[in-house]
Coordinates of C-alpha atoms and ligand atoms in Angstrom, one line a residue:
M1 CA 0.0 0.2 -0.1
K2 CA 1.5 3.1 -0.7
I3 CA 0.8 6.4 1.4
N4 CA 0.9 9.5 -0.5
R5 CA 1.7 12.4 1.1
K6 CA 1.2 16.2 0.7
G7 CA 4.8 18.4 0.8
G8 CA 5.1 20.5 3.8
L9 CA 6.7 23.9 4.6
F10 CA 10.1 24.3 7.0
I11 CA 10.6 27.8 7.7
I12 CA 14.3 28.3 9.2
S13 CA 14.9 31.0 10.8
A14 CA 17.7 32.3 13.3
P15 CA 19.9 35.5 14.3
S16 CA 22.4 35.9 11.4
G17 CA 25.8 34.2 12.1
S18 CA 23.7 31.0 14.1
G19 CA 24.8 28.4 11.5
K20 CA 21.6 28.0 9.7
S21 CA 22.9 28.0 6.2
T22 CA 25.5 25.5 7.1
V23 CA 22.9 23.3 9.0
I24 CA 20.6 23.9 5.7
H25 CA 22.9 22.7 3.7
R26 CA 23.9 19.3 5.6
V27 CA 20.2 18.3 6.1
M28 CA 19.4 19.0 2.2
E29 CA 22.5 16.5 1.2
Q30 CA 20.9 14.1 4.2
V31 CA 17.0 14.1 3.6
Q32 CA 15.4 12.9 0.2
N33 CA 12.7 14.4 -1.2
L34 CA 13.5 17.7 0.1
S35 CA 13.7 21.0 -1.6
F36 CA 15.5 24.3 -1.2
S37 CA 13.1 27.0 -1.7
V38 CA 15.2 29.8 -3.8
S39 CA 14.6 33.5 -2.7
Y40 CA 14.6 36.4 -4.8
T41 CA 17.3 39.3 -3.9
T42 CA 18.2 42.8 -5.0
R43 CA 21.7 42.1 -3.4
E44 CA 24.9 41.0 -5.8
P45 CA 26.1 37.6 -6.1
R46 CA 29.0 36.3 -3.8
A47 CA 31.7 33.9 -5.1
G48 CA 30.6 30.8 -5.2
E49 CA 26.9 31.3 -5.7
T50 CA 25.0 30.3 -8.7
P51 CA 21.9 32.5 -9.9
G52 CA 18.9 30.1 -9.6
K53 CA 20.5 28.1 -7.4
D54 CA 21.5 30.1 -4.3
Y55 CA 19.2 32.9 -5.1
F56 CA 17.6 34.5 -8.0
F57 CA 19.2 37.8 -8.1
V58 CA 17.1 40.5 -9.4
S59 CA 17.0 44.4 -9.8
E60 CA 15.1 46.8 -7.4
T61 CA 12.6 47.5 -9.8
E62 CA 11.8 43.6 -10.9
F63 CA 11.8 43.2 -7.0
E64 CA 9.1 45.8 -6.6
Q65 CA 7.2 44.9 -9.8
M66 CA 6.9 41.4 -8.2
I67 CA 5.7 42.9 -4.7
Q68 CA 3.0 44.4 -7.0
A69 CA 2.3 41.8 -9.2
G70 CA 1.8 39.8 -5.5
E71 CA 4.2 37.4 -6.7
F72 CA 6.1 36.9 -3.0
L73 CA 4.6 34.9 0.0
E74 CA 6.1 36.9 2.1
H75 CA 9.2 39.4 1.4
A76 CA 11.5 41.9 3.8
R77 CA 14.3 44.4 3.9
V78 CA 17.3 42.4 5.8
F79 CA 19.4 44.4 7.5
G80 CA 17.8 47.6 6.2
K81 CA 19.8 46.9 2.8
F82 CA 18.7 44.7 0.2
S83 CA 15.3 43.0 -0.2
Y84 CA 14.7 39.1 -0.2
G85 CA 11.3 37.5 -0.9
T86 CA 9.7 34.1 -1.2
S87 CA 8.2 32.9 -4.4
R88 CA 5.2 31.9 -4.2
K89 CA 4.5 29.9 -7.7
Q90 CA 7.9 28.0 -6.9
V91 CA 6.8 26.8 -3.3
E92 CA 3.4 26.0 -4.5
S93 CA 4.2 24.0 -7.3
L94 CA 7.1 22.3 -5.2
L95 CA 3.9 21.6 -2.6
K96 CA 2.0 20.3 -5.3
Q97 CA 4.4 17.6 -6.4
G98 CA 4.2 16.4 -2.8
R99 CA 7.9 17.6 -1.8
D100 CA 9.0 19.1 1.2
V101 CA 10.2 22.7 1.1
I102 CA 12.6 24.1 3.2
M103 CA 13.2 28.1 3.5
D104 CA 16.0 29.9 4.7
I105 CA 14.5 33.1 5.9
D106 CA 14.7 36.2 8.0
V107 CA 13.0 36.5 11.5
Q108 CA 10.7 39.0 9.6
G109 CA 9.9 36.8 6.9
A110 CA 9.3 34.1 9.0
L111 CA 6.9 36.2 10.8
Q112 CA 5.1 37.0 8.2
L113 CA 4.9 33.4 6.7
M114 CA 3.5 32.5 10.1
K115 CA 0.7 34.7 10.2
R116 CA -0.8 33.0 7.0
Q117 CA -3.7 30.7 7.4
D118 CA -3.4 29.5 3.7
T119 CA 0.2 28.3 4.1
P120 CA 0.4 25.4 6.6
H121 CA 3.9 25.2 7.9
T122 CA 6.2 24.1 10.5
S123 CA 8.9 26.3 12.1
I124 CA 12.1 26.3 13.3
F125 CA 14.3 29.0 15.0
I126 CA 18.1 27.9 15.7
I127 CA 20.4 29.8 18.0
P128 CA 24.0 29.5 19.1
P129 CA 25.1 28.5 22.3
D130 CA 25.1 31.9 23.3
A131 CA 25.9 35.8 22.4
A132 CA 29.9 35.6 22.8
E133 CA 29.7 32.5 20.2
L134 CA 27.5 34.2 17.7
K135 CA 30.0 37.2 17.8
R136 CA 32.8 34.9 17.1
R137 CA 31.1 33.1 14.3
L138 CA 30.1 36.3 12.5
E139 CA 33.7 37.6 13.0
N140 CA 35.5 34.1 12.2
R141 CA 33.4 33.8 8.9
N142 CA 35.0 36.8 7.5
R143 CA 32.2 38.0 5.3
E144 CA 31.1 41.1 6.9
G145 CA 33.0 44.1 8.2
K146 CA 33.2 45.2 11.7
K147 CA 30.4 47.7 11.6
E148 CA 28.1 45.3 9.9
I149 CA 28.9 42.7 12.3
L150 CA 27.8 44.9 15.3
N151 CA 24.4 45.7 13.1
R152 CA 23.7 41.8 13.1
L153 CA 24.4 41.1 16.6
K154 CA 21.9 44.2 17.3
T155 CA 19.3 42.9 15.2
A156 CA 19.7 39.4 17.0
G157 CA 18.7 40.9 20.4
K158 CA 15.8 42.5 18.5
E159 CA 15.2 38.8 16.7
I160 CA 15.5 36.7 19.8
Q161 CA 12.1 38.5 21.0
A162 CA 10.1 36.1 18.0
L163 CA 11.5 33.0 19.6
A164 CA 8.2 32.0 21.5
S165 CA 6.3 32.6 17.9
F166 CA 8.0 29.4 16.4
D167 CA 7.4 26.0 16.6
Y168 CA 10.6 24.4 17.6
L169 CA 14.2 25.9 19.0
V170 CA 17.4 24.1 18.0
V171 CA 20.7 25.5 19.4
N172 CA 23.4 24.8 17.4
D173 CA 26.3 24.1 19.7
G174 CA 27.3 20.6 17.8
L175 CA 26.6 20.9 14.1
N176 CA 26.1 17.4 13.6
Q177 CA 23.4 17.5 17.0
A178 CA 21.7 20.5 15.3
V179 CA 21.4 18.9 11.8
D180 CA 20.1 15.6 13.1
E181 CA 17.3 17.3 15.3
V182 CA 16.4 19.3 12.1
K183 CA 16.2 16.2 10.5
R184 CA 14.2 14.4 12.8
I185 CA 11.6 17.2 13.0
I186 CA 11.2 17.0 9.4
L187 CA 11.0 13.2 9.4
A188 CA 8.3 13.5 12.3
Q189 CA 6.0 15.6 10.6
R190 CA 6.0 14.0 7.3
L191 CA 4.1 11.1 9.7
K192 CA 1.5 13.4 11.0
I193 CA -2.1 12.3 9.5
N194 CA -2.9 15.5 7.9
R195 CA -0.2 15.1 5.6
V196 CA -1.6 12.1 4.3
K197 CA -3.9 12.4 1.1
N198 CA -5.3 8.7 0.9
I199 CA -6.8 8.1 4.2
E200 CA -10.2 6.8 2.6
Q201 CA -7.9 4.3 0.3
I202 CA -6.2 2.8 3.4
T203 CA -9.3 2.8 5.4
E204 CA -10.3 0.9 2.7
L205 CA -8.0 -1.7 3.0
F206 CA -8.8 -2.8 6.7
Q207 CA -12.5 -3.6 6.2
M208 CA -12.9 -6.9 7.0
E209 CA -16.3 -7.9 5.3
D210 CA -14.6 -10.0 2.7
I211 CA -12.8 -12.0 5.6
D212 CA -13.7 -15.9 5.8
D213 CA -13.7 -17.5 9.1
Ligands
ADP301 P1 24.3 32.1 9.0 O1 23.5 31.2 7.9 O2 22.8 31.7 10.2 O3 23.9 33.4 8.9 P2 26.0 30.1 8.8 O4 25.5 29.0 8.4 O5 26.8 31.1 7.6 O6 25.0 31.4 9.6 O7 27.5 30.0 9.8 C1 28.2 31.0 10.4 C2 29.4 30.7 10.8 O8 29.4 29.6 11.7 C3 30.0 29.9 9.5 O9 31.7 30.0 9.3 C4 30.1 28.1 9.7 O10 31.1 27.6 9.0 C5 30.1 28.2 11.3 N1 29.4 27.6 12.0 C6 28.3 26.8 11.7 N2 27.3 25.9 12.8 C7 28.9 26.2 13.7 C8 28.8 25.1 14.6 N3 27.9 24.2 15.2 N4 29.8 24.8 15.4 C9 30.6 26.2 15.1 N5 31.0 27.0 13.8 C10 29.7 26.7 13.2
5GP302 P1 22.4 36.4 2.5 O1 22.5 37.9 2.0 O2 23.7 36.2 3.7 O3 22.4 35.5 1.9 O4 21.1 36.4 3.6 C1 20.8 37.8 4.5 C2 19.5 37.2 5.2 O5 18.6 36.9 4.1 C3 19.8 35.9 6.1 O6 19.0 35.8 7.1 C4 18.4 35.1 5.1 O7 17.9 34.1 6.1 C5 17.6 36.1 4.6 N1 16.6 35.7 3.8 C6 16.9 34.6 2.6 N2 16.1 34.8 1.3 C7 14.8 35.2 2.2 C8 13.7 35.8 1.9 O8 13.3 35.2 0.9 N3 13.0 36.2 2.7 C9 13.1 36.9 3.7 N4 12.3 37.5 4.5 N5 14.8 36.9 4.2 C10 15.4 36.1 3.5

């Protein structure tokens, strides 16, 4: 008997530097039938990023047109600089195919999505073990300058206020454990009854009228 399941949406959010991209990357390698929601952004690609795989890179004008056309499930201006948005069409198409979708979005965007009644989801907040480690990770990543790191740490202090709105909390201390915890959340959600499409067909299988004694 084949169990047909609907796809589910997994919102992963965290203060910058917590390790969410690292965790998501590992989870994607280890969990089948899981697609990454490729966001649209107005920032420039970084070295090593592939358009269409990491992000769809668009101009401010294109992004504004997409907002007006209602093409985003959520969108936000992140760290006061660039805009980021989740494509409604992409996510809906993946879910329709029965795939699970994982998204890496900032806390403002996560809160917007979590308020929507039309988009069932599971939300996971990732934090590092403490603030000093967050600072260390941002510094060691060596991607932002001192001023921008300070901006991200200040933002982290605000973002943590949203913690109680999420379904799950994962502490990314040991990477393997954090990856394992996110995997377990995804796999457990898959077993939920409300994800099963062919409930009637399954119950039918166990009708006993035709059984001989
Ligand atoms: P985010 O996507 O949340 O901004 P990243 O995935 O870029 O964070 O991780 C920030 C930095 O912390 C990176 O240099 C990454 O290699 C490192 N990192 C991620 N997880 C851990 C961990 N569990 N222990 C130590 N360093 C980590
Ligand atoms: P980066 O520019 O470092 O790739 O991402 C910066 C921030 O933007 C990260 O916190 C990331 O989670 C967030 N982000 C990426 N895509 C989206 C999106 O589609 N929507 C929102 N709201 N945030 C996003």
